């Protein structure tokens, strides 16, 4: 079986091997801290609406009512109006 050590590994002083090992551990920790969360899909309530700290956060003009029945009619009316003017010149208000 071939050796997994890089060429010249045996010629390095002990402190050099320790530095290489620490650098390798640092890379693994950085990947774990920054890489893995970046690959995870965010928790969403609806398309374009993220769930952060248990709350749905975002702006939606497609009729999503954020689970609040009191605004369902308004959200639906906004969605219908957005569909009606989709191919006309218009402004966006947030």
Coordinates of C-alpha atoms in Angstrom, one line a residue, residues 6 9-10 16 40-41 54-55 60 63 65 68 72 74 76 79 86-88:
X6 CA 3.5 13.8 1.1
X9 CA 7.4 14.5 5.1
X10 CA 10.1 12.5 6.9
X16 CA 6.9 21.4 10.9
X40 CA -28.0 24.0 3.9
X41 CA -31.3 25.3 2.3
X54 CA -39.7 30.9 14.2
X55 CA -41.1 33.9 12.3
X60 CA -44.7 38.8 -0.9
X63 CA -51.1 36.2 -2.1
X65 CA -51.0 35.8 4.1
X68 CA -52.8 35.4 9.4
X72 CA -56.0 36.9 3.6
X74 CA -56.0 41.9 1.3
X76 CA -55.4 37.9 -2.3
X79 CA -51.9 39.2 -5.8
X86 CA -48.0 42.2 -14.9
X87 CA -47.6 43.1 -18.6
X88 CA -48.2 46.9 -18.2

